[in-house]
Amino acid sequence: MVVRRIEQVASRRLAVKFADSNDHAAADGASADASDADPSSPVADGGADRTTPTRTTEILLNPNPLTDLEEVQLLDTTLRDGEQMPGVSLTPADKLDVARELDAAGVHVIEAGSACTSEGEREGIRRVAREGLDATVTSFARGVRADIDRALDCGVDGVNLVVPASDKHVETKVGSSREEVVETTVELVEYAKEHDLWVEVLGEDGSRADLEYLEQLMGAGLDAGADRVCYCDTVGAAGPERTAEVASRLADLGPTSLHTHDDLGFGLANVHAGLKAGADTVHGTVLGVGERAGNVALEEVAIALDRCYDVDTVEVERLYRLCRRVSEVTGVAIPPNKAVCGANAFAHESGIHTDGTLKDGTMYEPYPPETVGRERRLVLGKHAGRAGVAAALADHGVDVDEDELREVVSRVKELGDRGKRVTDADLLAITEDVQGRERDRHVELVDLSATSGGNLPTASVRLRVGDEERVASGTGAGPVDAGLEAVRAALDDEGSGSDAVSFELDSYHVDAITGGTDAVVTVAVDLSRGDRSVSVSASDADITRASVVAMVDALDRLSELGGDEGEGAEASTPVGSADD
């Protein structure tokens, strides 16, 4: 059995990296010579050239190196520790889908699950292990031989062997002694290595363990053949100072990983403290999903190391796509203010901020949104200014003169003052009214009926698409889902399946705006097609009708815009046309 070791994967990636770097060695050498020749050069004294940075935010915010490593390896435990989040349960297909995304992003180790959990869990691990990923695929294993056997049966490359480290866990949880735990750990490591497994030993609750005993336990594991040990702040109880102390002692023994939780809000700070103390690998989960307050967020670790310390981890341009996929399969909503992937991370409403950002993208952003696979978004509301409104209209291909722009801005602010989210549809409708234009709709909802009784919710719609009417039905997980599937079916006039409709539902949000059993709800949707996107909202006492109306209105606006050539779209092809 050929085991893909984490060190081998890292070496291969570094070799490629340095091969690319060597192509530019001559140019870099010339720059270095020039700096050496001129002591006043900002490069010569260790500073950055602040007048001509080589990339948008090349100047590192922290001049002190966090680590001597050029690459920090990431172990993703979304499929194991992340799945322990209450309410999250992944199917084998879900696990494989996420594992593919993790591997495509360059994650070094994927903990695919815990083989001791169930047969369904083992099937999920097997699928990931059989996929032939570049990443090292592992299974969580408790301190018993049966867990290692189950992991072997799944065909993984290695195990994350968890043994009790604090006296609370040694004595109270497993009813053992320090000496017995050390002896058992040695036996299990030797057993796993005899079966050609990569082994990481994790001292559970290590942040609250007696440090001398933790050193003895982890040292015994390394002496028995373990590839690395892991500092575990299992309940997120430690601060950066304690983390640095423990990680430093473990790193003196051998390769050390960091496993931190965010119960005190110290998850990322503890990672940085541990890396500075000598650790070289970080455990994390996408979106920080996990028990209680969650694990440290993998995407935040990656972007912080990239931007502040120039340390490589994964392909950061794939982070947003990865976060979106994990959100979809886990059902965990992404908070709007979440770093990297939140809806507001690159959104600007304030007139001052919008104007500054339009002049210079770095004015109010720490890094360009494209860095993590995103786009900048200008949001309209009571804080909007002329520059932001003009830019939004230009993005929709609408020309206005100065007087029209002034009136549009006034109405946008008035709408925002009433506490209403100003969507793209609102902006375009306001502009049409100011300019005295009447818009010809391309897609319009004529009728909708939906039922949720029984085991299979169904819906039927009648749409007017251009000059013709189309009727279709759909089924779904609920009446709203069924209604949206019916819309897709109606737009697919060739009957070639819903994939023919090339648009993406980027976000769906519901707000109750009145109380009582007859409450009116507002549904807001963001749809995209190619590199075009539009936001629309609709209100109704019936959530299904509000959802379908918002969806159809958004599709109608997208059909006006057309779609730039790109993935999933044909240039300037109306939604629902025969070419879709």
Coordinates of C-alpha atoms in Angstrom, one line a residue:
M1 CA 0.0 0.0 0.0
V2 CA 1.4 3.4 -1.0
V3 CA 0.6 6.0 1.6
R4 CA 0.5 9.7 0.5
R5 CA 2.2 11.3 3.5
I6 CA 1.6 14.9 4.3
E7 CA 5.3 15.7 4.0
Q8 CA 5.4 14.2 0.5
V9 CA 2.5 16.2 -0.7
A10 CA 4.0 19.4 0.7
S11 CA 7.3 18.7 -0.9
R12 CA 5.7 18.2 -4.3
R13 CA 3.8 21.5 -4.0
L14 CA 6.9 23.4 -2.8
A15 CA 9.0 22.0 -5.7
V16 CA 6.4 23.4 -8.2
K17 CA 6.4 26.7 -6.4
F18 CA 10.2 27.1 -6.4
A19 CA 10.4 26.0 -10.0
D20 CA 8.1 28.8 -11.0
S21 CA 10.1 31.2 -8.8
N22 CA 13.4 30.3 -10.5
D23 CA 12.0 31.6 -13.8
H24 CA 12.1 35.1 -12.3
A25 CA 15.4 34.7 -10.5
A26 CA 17.4 37.0 -12.8
A27 CA 14.9 39.8 -12.5
D28 CA 14.7 39.4 -8.7
G29 CA 18.5 39.3 -8.5
A30 CA 18.7 42.6 -10.4
S31 CA 16.3 44.2 -7.9
A32 CA 18.3 42.9 -5.0
D33 CA 21.6 44.3 -6.5
A34 CA 20.0 47.7 -6.9
S35 CA 18.9 47.7 -3.3
D36 CA 22.3 46.7 -2.0
A37 CA 23.9 49.4 -4.0
D38 CA 21.7 52.1 -2.6
P39 CA 21.6 52.1 1.3
S40 CA 18.7 54.6 1.2
S41 CA 16.5 52.2 -0.8
P42 CA 13.4 51.2 1.1
V43 CA 14.0 47.6 0.2
A44 CA 17.6 47.7 1.5
D45 CA 16.5 48.4 5.1
G46 CA 13.9 45.6 5.1
G47 CA 11.0 47.9 4.3
A48 CA 8.6 47.6 1.3
D49 CA 8.6 49.9 -1.6
R50 CA 5.4 51.9 -0.7
T51 CA 5.3 53.8 -4.0
T52 CA 5.3 50.8 -6.4
P53 CA 3.9 47.7 -4.8
T54 CA 4.1 44.6 -7.0
R55 CA 0.5 43.7 -6.2
T56 CA -2.5 45.6 -4.9
T57 CA -1.8 45.0 -1.2
E58 CA 1.8 43.7 -1.3
I59 CA 2.9 45.7 1.7
L60 CA 2.6 43.3 4.7
L61 CA 0.8 44.8 7.6
N62 CA 3.0 43.0 10.1
P63 CA 6.7 43.4 9.4
N64 CA 7.6 40.7 11.9
P65 CA 7.7 37.2 10.5
L66 CA 5.2 34.8 12.2
T67 CA 7.1 31.7 11.3
D68 CA 10.2 30.7 9.3
L69 CA 8.0 28.4 7.2
E70 CA 7.1 29.4 3.7
E71 CA 4.1 27.1 3.8
V72 CA 1.9 26.1 6.7
Q73 CA -0.1 22.9 6.1
L74 CA -3.8 22.7 6.7
L75 CA -5.7 19.7 8.1
D76 CA -9.4 20.1 7.4
T77 CA -11.8 18.4 9.8
T78 CA -15.1 19.8 8.5
L79 CA -16.2 16.2 7.7
R80 CA -15.5 15.0 11.2
D81 CA -15.3 17.7 13.9
G82 CA -17.4 20.1 11.8
E83 CA -20.1 17.4 11.4
Q84 CA -20.4 17.2 15.2
M85 CA -22.1 20.6 15.1
P86 CA -25.7 20.0 16.3
G87 CA -28.1 19.6 13.4
V88 CA -25.4 18.8 10.8
S89 CA -25.4 15.4 9.2
L90 CA -23.6 14.7 5.9
T91 CA -24.4 11.8 3.5
P92 CA -21.5 9.9 1.9
A93 CA -22.2 11.9 -1.3
D94 CA -22.0 15.2 0.6
K95 CA -18.7 14.1 2.1
L96 CA -17.2 13.2 -1.2
D97 CA -18.4 16.5 -2.8
V98 CA -16.8 18.6 0.0
A99 CA -13.6 16.5 -0.1
R100 CA -13.2 17.2 -3.8
E101 CA -13.5 20.9 -3.2
L102 CA -11.0 20.7 -0.3
D103 CA -8.6 18.8 -2.5
A104 CA -9.0 21.2 -5.4
A105 CA -8.1 24.1 -3.1
G106 CA -4.9 22.3 -2.1
V107 CA -5.8 21.3 1.5
H108 CA -3.0 19.0 2.7
V109 CA -4.9 16.6 5.0
I110 CA -8.6 15.7 5.0
E111 CA -10.0 14.1 8.1
A112 CA -12.9 12.3 6.3
G113 CA -14.8 11.2 9.4
S114 CA -14.8 8.9 12.4
A115 CA -14.9 5.3 11.3
C116 CA -16.2 4.1 14.6
T117 CA -19.4 6.1 14.3
S118 CA -21.6 4.0 11.9
E119 CA -21.6 2.0 8.7
G120 CA -22.9 5.0 6.9
E121 CA -20.0 7.0 8.2
R122 CA -17.6 4.4 7.1
E123 CA -19.1 4.4 3.6
G124 CA -18.5 8.1 3.4
I125 CA -14.9 7.7 4.4
R126 CA -14.4 4.9 1.9
R127 CA -15.7 7.1 -0.9
V128 CA -13.3 9.9 0.0
A129 CA -10.4 7.4 0.4
R130 CA -11.1 5.8 -3.0
E131 CA -11.2 9.1 -4.9
G132 CA -7.5 9.3 -5.5
L133 CA -7.1 12.8 -4.0
D134 CA -3.7 14.5 -3.6
A135 CA -4.5 15.2 0.0
T136 CA -3.7 12.7 2.7
V137 CA -7.1 11.1 3.8
T138 CA -7.5 10.2 7.5
S139 CA -10.0 8.9 10.0
F140 CA -10.5 10.0 13.6
A141 CA -9.6 7.1 16.0
R142 CA -10.1 6.8 19.7
G143 CA -7.5 5.2 21.8
V144 CA -8.6 1.6 21.1
R145 CA -7.3 -0.8 18.5
A146 CA -10.8 -1.5 17.0
D147 CA -11.0 2.1 15.8
I148 CA -7.7 1.7 13.9
D149 CA -9.0 -1.6 12.4
R150 CA -12.2 0.2 11.2
A151 CA -10.1 3.0 9.7
L152 CA -8.0 0.4 7.8
D153 CA -11.2 -1.2 6.5
C154 CA -12.1 2.2 5.0
G155 CA -8.8 2.4 3.1
V156 CA -7.5 5.7 4.5
D157 CA -4.0 6.9 4.4
G158 CA -3.7 7.6 8.1
V159 CA -5.4 8.1 11.5
N160 CA -5.8 11.0 13.9
L161 CA -5.3 9.1 17.1
V162 CA -6.9 10.9 20.0
V163 CA -5.8 10.0 23.6
P164 CA -6.7 11.7 26.9
A165 CA -4.1 14.2 28.1
S166 CA -5.6 16.2 31.0
D167 CA -6.2 14.4 34.3
K168 CA -9.9 15.3 33.9
H169 CA -10.0 13.1 30.8
V170 CA -7.5 10.5 32.0
E171 CA -9.2 9.8 35.3
T172 CA -12.8 10.9 35.0
K173 CA -13.6 10.3 31.4
V174 CA -11.8 7.0 30.7
G175 CA -11.1 5.8 34.3
S176 CA -7.4 5.2 33.6
S177 CA -4.0 6.4 34.8
R178 CA -1.3 8.5 33.2
E179 CA 1.0 5.5 33.0
E180 CA -1.7 3.3 31.3
V181 CA -2.5 6.0 28.8
V182 CA 1.2 6.4 27.8
E183 CA 1.5 2.6 27.4
T184 CA -1.6 2.3 25.4
T185 CA -0.6 5.2 23.1
V186 CA 2.7 3.5 22.3
E187 CA 1.0 0.2 21.5
L188 CA -1.6 1.9 19.2
V189 CA 1.0 4.0 17.4
E190 CA 3.2 0.9 16.8
Y191 CA 0.1 -1.0 15.6
A192 CA -0.9 1.7 13.2
K193 CA 2.6 2.1 11.8
E194 CA 2.9 -1.7 11.3
H195 CA -0.1 -1.3 9.0
D196 CA 1.6 1.5 7.0
L197 CA -0.6 4.3 8.3
W198 CA 0.3 7.9 8.7
V199 CA -0.2 8.7 12.4
E200 CA -0.9 12.0 14.3
V201 CA -1.3 11.7 18.1
L202 CA -3.7 14.2 19.6
G203 CA -3.6 14.8 23.3
E204 CA -7.3 15.6 24.1
D205 CA -7.7 18.6 26.4
G206 CA -4.0 19.3 26.1
S207 CA -4.4 22.9 26.8
R208 CA -5.5 22.0 30.4
A209 CA -3.1 19.1 30.8
D210 CA -0.1 19.0 33.1
L211 CA 2.7 20.2 30.7
E212 CA 5.3 17.7 31.9
Y213 CA 3.0 14.8 31.5
L214 CA 1.8 16.1 28.1
E215 CA 5.5 16.2 27.0
Q216 CA 5.9 12.6 28.2
L217 CA 2.8 11.4 26.4
M218 CA 3.5 13.1 23.1
G219 CA 7.2 12.2 23.2
A220 CA 6.3 8.6 23.7
G221 CA 4.1 8.7 20.7
L222 CA 6.8 10.2 18.5
D223 CA 9.4 7.7 19.8
A224 CA 6.9 4.9 18.8
G225 CA 6.9 6.2 15.3
A226 CA 4.1 8.8 15.1
D227 CA 4.5 11.3 12.3
R228 CA 3.4 14.2 14.4
V229 CA 1.7 15.3 17.6
C230 CA -1.1 17.8 18.1
Y231 CA -1.8 20.5 20.6
C232 CA -5.5 20.3 21.3
D233 CA -7.4 23.2 22.9
T234 CA -10.4 20.9 23.0
V235 CA -12.9 23.2 24.7
G236 CA -11.4 26.5 23.6
A237 CA -10.3 27.3 27.1
A238 CA -6.8 28.6 26.5
G239 CA -5.4 32.0 25.6
P240 CA -2.5 32.8 23.2
E241 CA 0.0 32.8 26.1
R242 CA -0.8 29.3 27.2
T243 CA -1.0 28.1 23.6
A244 CA 2.5 29.5 22.9
E245 CA 3.9 27.9 26.0
V246 CA 2.5 24.4 25.2
A247 CA 3.1 24.5 21.4
S248 CA 6.7 25.6 22.0
R249 CA 7.4 22.6 24.3
L250 CA 5.7 20.1 21.9
A251 CA 7.5 21.6 18.8
D252 CA 10.8 20.9 20.5
L253 CA 9.8 17.2 20.5
G254 CA 8.8 17.0 16.8
P255 CA 6.3 18.1 14.1
T256 CA 3.4 19.8 15.9
S257 CA -0.2 20.6 14.8
L258 CA -2.7 23.0 16.3
H259 CA -6.3 22.2 17.0
T260 CA -8.2 25.2 18.4
H261 CA -11.8 26.0 19.2
D262 CA -13.4 29.5 19.4
D263 CA -15.3 29.4 22.7
L264 CA -13.4 32.4 24.0
G265 CA -13.0 34.0 20.6
F266 CA -9.3 33.1 20.6
G267 CA -9.4 30.4 17.9
L268 CA -7.4 32.4 15.3
A269 CA -5.2 34.2 17.8
N270 CA -4.2 30.8 19.3
V271 CA -3.3 29.5 15.8
H272 CA -1.0 32.5 15.3
A273 CA 0.5 32.1 18.8
G274 CA 1.1 28.4 18.1
L275 CA 2.7 28.9 14.7
K276 CA 5.0 31.6 16.2
A277 CA 6.0 29.1 18.9
G278 CA 7.1 26.5 16.3
A279 CA 4.0 24.5 15.1
D280 CA 3.7 23.9 11.3
T281 CA 0.2 22.6 10.7
V282 CA -3.3 23.9 11.6
H283 CA -6.5 22.0 12.0
G284 CA -9.6 23.9 11.0
T285 CA -13.1 23.7 9.5
V286 CA -14.7 25.6 6.7
L287 CA -16.8 28.4 8.1
G288 CA -15.6 27.4 11.6
V289 CA -18.4 24.8 11.9
G290 CA -18.1 22.5 14.9
E291 CA -19.2 21.9 18.4
R292 CA -20.3 24.8 20.7
A293 CA -18.7 28.0 19.3
G294 CA -17.0 26.0 16.5
N295 CA -13.4 25.4 15.3
V296 CA -11.1 27.9 13.9
A297 CA -12.2 28.8 10.4
L298 CA -9.9 27.4 7.8
E299 CA -10.6 30.2 5.3
E300 CA -9.7 32.8 7.9
V301 CA -6.4 31.0 8.7
A302 CA -5.5 30.9 5.0
I303 CA -6.2 34.5 4.2
A304 CA -4.6 35.9 7.3
L305 CA -1.4 34.0 6.7
D306 CA -1.4 35.0 3.1
R307 CA -2.1 38.7 3.5
C308 CA -0.2 39.5 6.7
Y309 CA 2.7 37.1 6.7
D310 CA 3.1 36.0 3.1
V311 CA 2.8 32.4 4.1
D312 CA 1.3 29.9 1.7
T313 CA -1.5 27.4 2.7
V314 CA -4.0 26.7 0.0
E315 CA -5.3 28.3 -3.2
V316 CA -7.0 31.2 -1.6
E317 CA -9.0 32.1 -4.8
R318 CA -11.1 29.0 -4.2
L319 CA -12.0 29.9 -0.6
Y320 CA -15.4 31.5 -1.4
R321 CA -16.5 28.6 -3.6
L322 CA -15.5 26.2 -0.8
C323 CA -17.4 28.1 1.8
R324 CA -20.5 28.3 -0.3
R325 CA -20.4 24.5 -0.9
V326 CA -20.0 23.7 2.8
S327 CA -22.9 26.1 3.6
E328 CA -25.1 24.3 1.1
V329 CA -24.4 20.8 2.3
T330 CA -24.5 21.5 6.1
G331 CA -27.4 24.0 6.0
V332 CA -25.3 26.4 8.1
A333 CA -26.0 30.0 6.9
I334 CA -23.1 32.3 6.3
P335 CA -23.3 35.4 8.6
P336 CA -23.3 38.6 6.4
N337 CA -20.4 40.0 8.4
K338 CA -18.3 36.8 8.1
A339 CA -14.7 37.3 7.0
V340 CA -13.9 36.1 3.5
C341 CA -17.3 34.7 2.6
G342 CA -19.9 36.9 4.3
A343 CA -22.3 38.9 2.0
N344 CA -21.0 42.2 3.4
A345 CA -17.3 41.4 3.3
F346 CA -16.9 43.3 0.0
A347 CA -20.1 45.3 0.1
H348 CA -20.2 49.1 0.4
E349 CA -23.1 51.4 1.0
S350 CA -21.7 54.6 2.6
G351 CA -21.3 57.3 0.1
I352 CA -17.8 58.2 1.3
H353 CA -16.7 54.5 1.3
T354 CA -18.3 53.9 -2.1
D355 CA -16.7 56.9 -3.7
G356 CA -13.3 56.0 -2.2
T357 CA -13.5 52.4 -3.3
L358 CA -14.5 53.3 -6.9
K359 CA -11.4 55.5 -7.0
D360 CA -9.1 53.0 -5.4
G361 CA -10.1 49.4 -4.5
T362 CA -7.7 49.3 -1.6
M363 CA -9.2 52.4 0.0
Y364 CA -11.7 50.4 2.2
E365 CA -10.7 46.8 1.5
P366 CA -7.8 44.9 3.0
Y367 CA -7.4 42.9 -0.2
P368 CA -9.2 42.6 -3.6
P369 CA -12.3 40.5 -3.5
E370 CA -10.9 38.5 -6.5
T371 CA -8.2 37.2 -4.1
V372 CA -10.8 34.8 -2.6
G373 CA -12.9 34.3 -5.7
R374 CA -15.4 37.1 -5.1
E375 CA -16.6 40.4 -6.6
R376 CA -17.1 43.8 -5.0
R377 CA -20.7 44.8 -4.4
L378 CA -22.2 48.3 -4.1
V379 CA -25.3 48.4 -1.8
L380 CA -27.9 51.1 -2.0
G381 CA -29.7 52.6 0.9
K382 CA -30.0 55.8 2.9
H383 CA -26.2 56.1 3.1
A384 CA -25.7 55.9 -0.7
G385 CA -24.1 58.7 -2.6
R386 CA -24.0 59.9 -6.2
A387 CA -21.0 57.9 -7.1
G388 CA -22.4 54.7 -5.8
V389 CA -25.8 55.1 -7.5
A390 CA -24.1 56.1 -10.8
A391 CA -21.8 53.1 -10.7
A392 CA -24.8 50.8 -10.0
L393 CA -26.7 52.2 -12.9
A394 CA -23.7 51.9 -15.2
D395 CA -23.3 48.3 -14.2
H396 CA -26.9 47.7 -15.4
G397 CA -26.2 49.6 -18.6
V398 CA -28.5 52.6 -17.7
D399 CA -27.5 56.1 -18.7
V400 CA -28.7 59.1 -16.7
D401 CA -28.0 62.8 -16.9
E402 CA -27.1 64.9 -13.8
D403 CA -30.6 66.0 -13.0
E404 CA -31.9 62.5 -13.3
L405 CA -29.1 61.1 -11.1
R406 CA -29.9 63.7 -8.5
E407 CA -33.5 62.7 -8.4
V408 CA -32.7 58.9 -8.4
V409 CA -30.3 59.4 -5.4
S410 CA -33.0 61.4 -3.5
R411 CA -35.6 58.6 -4.0
V412 CA -33.1 55.9 -3.1
K413 CA -32.3 57.7 0.2
E414 CA -36.0 58.2 0.9
L415 CA -36.6 54.5 0.4
G416 CA -33.7 53.6 2.7
D417 CA -35.0 56.0 5.4
R418 CA -38.1 53.9 5.5
G419 CA -36.0 51.0 6.6
K420 CA -36.3 49.2 3.3
R421 CA -33.5 47.3 1.5
V422 CA -33.0 49.0 -1.8
T423 CA -32.6 46.2 -4.4
D424 CA -31.4 46.4 -8.0
A425 CA -35.0 46.1 -9.0
D426 CA -36.0 49.1 -6.8
L427 CA -33.2 51.2 -8.3
L428 CA -34.1 50.3 -11.9
A429 CA -37.8 50.9 -11.2
I430 CA -37.1 54.3 -9.7
T431 CA -34.9 55.2 -12.7
E432 CA -37.5 54.2 -15.1
D433 CA -40.1 56.4 -13.3
V434 CA -37.7 59.4 -13.2
Q435 CA -37.0 59.0 -16.9
G436 CA -40.6 58.4 -17.8
R437 CA -39.9 55.0 -19.4
E438 CA -42.1 52.0 -19.5
R439 CA -40.4 48.7 -19.4
D440 CA -41.5 45.7 -21.5
R441 CA -41.2 42.7 -19.3
H442 CA -39.7 39.5 -20.8
V443 CA -40.7 37.1 -18.0
E444 CA -43.8 37.6 -15.9
L445 CA -45.8 35.5 -13.4
V446 CA -49.4 35.1 -14.5
D447 CA -50.6 32.5 -12.0
L448 CA -49.3 30.2 -9.2
S449 CA -50.8 27.4 -7.2
A450 CA -49.0 25.3 -4.6
T451 CA -49.9 22.5 -2.3
S452 CA -47.9 21.1 0.7
G453 CA -50.2 18.4 1.9
G454 CA -49.0 14.8 1.6
N455 CA -45.5 13.6 1.2
L456 CA -44.6 15.5 -1.9
P457 CA -45.1 19.3 -2.1
T458 CA -46.1 20.4 -5.6
A459 CA -46.6 23.7 -7.4
S460 CA -47.6 24.8 -10.9
V461 CA -47.0 28.2 -12.6
R462 CA -48.1 30.0 -15.6
L463 CA -45.5 32.4 -17.0
R464 CA -45.6 34.9 -19.8
V465 CA -42.3 34.6 -21.6
G466 CA -42.0 37.1 -24.4
D467 CA -45.2 36.8 -26.4
E468 CA -46.1 33.3 -25.3
E469 CA -47.5 31.7 -22.1
R470 CA -45.9 28.6 -20.6
V471 CA -47.4 26.3 -17.9
A472 CA -45.2 23.9 -15.9
S473 CA -45.2 22.1 -12.5
G474 CA -42.6 21.1 -10.1
T475 CA -42.0 19.2 -6.9
G476 CA -39.6 20.0 -4.0
A477 CA -38.7 19.7 -0.4
G478 CA -41.4 22.3 0.4
P479 CA -43.9 24.5 -1.5
V480 CA -41.3 27.3 -2.1
D481 CA -38.8 24.8 -3.5
A482 CA -41.5 23.3 -5.7
G483 CA -42.5 26.7 -6.9
L484 CA -39.0 27.5 -8.0
E485 CA -38.6 24.2 -9.7
A486 CA -41.8 24.9 -11.6
V487 CA -40.4 28.2 -12.8
R488 CA -37.2 26.5 -14.0
A489 CA -39.4 23.9 -15.8
A490 CA -41.5 26.6 -17.5
L491 CA -38.4 28.4 -18.7
D492 CA -37.0 25.2 -20.1
D493 CA -39.2 25.1 -23.2
E494 CA -37.1 22.4 -24.9
G495 CA -37.6 20.0 -22.0
S496 CA -33.9 19.3 -21.7
G497 CA -33.9 19.6 -17.9
S498 CA -33.5 22.3 -15.3
D499 CA -29.8 22.6 -16.1
A500 CA -30.7 24.4 -19.3
V501 CA -31.7 27.5 -17.2
S502 CA -28.3 29.1 -16.6
F503 CA -28.8 31.1 -13.4
E504 CA -27.7 30.7 -9.8
L505 CA -29.7 31.5 -6.7
D506 CA -26.9 33.2 -4.7
S507 CA -29.0 34.0 -1.6
Y508 CA -32.5 33.7 -0.3
H509 CA -33.7 35.6 2.7
V510 CA -37.1 36.0 4.4
D511 CA -38.2 38.7 6.8
A512 CA -41.6 39.0 8.6
I513 CA -42.5 42.7 8.4
T514 CA -45.8 42.5 10.3
G515 CA -46.9 40.4 13.3
G516 CA -49.8 37.9 13.8
T517 CA -50.9 34.9 11.9
D518 CA -51.6 37.1 8.8
A519 CA -48.0 38.4 8.8
V520 CA -46.7 39.8 5.6
V521 CA -43.2 38.5 4.7
T522 CA -40.6 40.0 2.4
V523 CA -38.5 37.6 0.4
A524 CA -35.2 38.9 -1.0
V525 CA -33.2 36.9 -3.6
D526 CA -29.9 37.5 -5.3
L527 CA -29.6 35.8 -8.7
S528 CA -26.6 35.6 -11.0
R529 CA -25.9 34.6 -14.5
G530 CA -22.4 34.5 -15.8
D531 CA -20.8 37.7 -14.3
R532 CA -24.2 39.5 -14.0
S533 CA -26.2 39.6 -10.8
V534 CA -29.4 41.2 -9.6
S535 CA -31.1 41.6 -6.2
V536 CA -34.9 41.7 -6.0
S537 CA -37.4 41.6 -3.1
A538 CA -41.2 40.9 -3.0
S539 CA -43.8 41.0 -0.2
D540 CA -46.9 38.9 0.3
A541 CA -48.8 37.2 3.1
D542 CA -48.0 33.9 1.3
I543 CA -44.3 33.1 1.5
T544 CA -44.5 30.8 -1.6
R545 CA -46.0 33.6 -3.7
A546 CA -43.5 36.2 -2.4
S547 CA -40.6 33.8 -3.2
V548 CA -41.8 33.0 -6.7
V549 CA -42.6 36.6 -7.6
A550 CA -39.1 37.7 -6.4
M551 CA -37.5 34.9 -8.4
V552 CA -39.5 35.7 -11.6
D553 CA -38.8 39.5 -11.2
A554 CA -35.1 38.8 -10.8
L555 CA -35.1 36.6 -13.9
D556 CA -36.9 39.3 -15.8
R557 CA -34.2 41.8 -14.8
L558 CA -31.4 39.4 -15.8
S559 CA -33.0 38.8 -19.2
E560 CA -32.7 42.6 -19.8
L561 CA -29.0 42.5 -18.8
G562 CA -28.1 39.4 -20.7
G563 CA -25.0 37.6 -19.5
D564 CA -21.4 38.2 -20.3
E565 CA -19.6 35.2 -21.7
G566 CA -18.4 32.9 -18.9
E567 CA -19.2 29.8 -17.0
G568 CA -22.8 28.8 -17.3
A569 CA -23.9 31.6 -19.5
E570 CA -24.1 32.7 -23.2
A571 CA -23.4 36.3 -24.0
S572 CA -26.6 38.4 -24.3
T573 CA -28.9 35.4 -24.4
P574 CA -32.3 36.1 -22.7
V575 CA -33.2 33.8 -19.8
G576 CA -35.6 31.1 -20.9
S577 CA -34.8 31.4 -24.6
A578 CA -34.4 28.4 -26.8
D579 CA -30.6 28.8 -26.6
D580 CA -30.5 28.4 -22.8

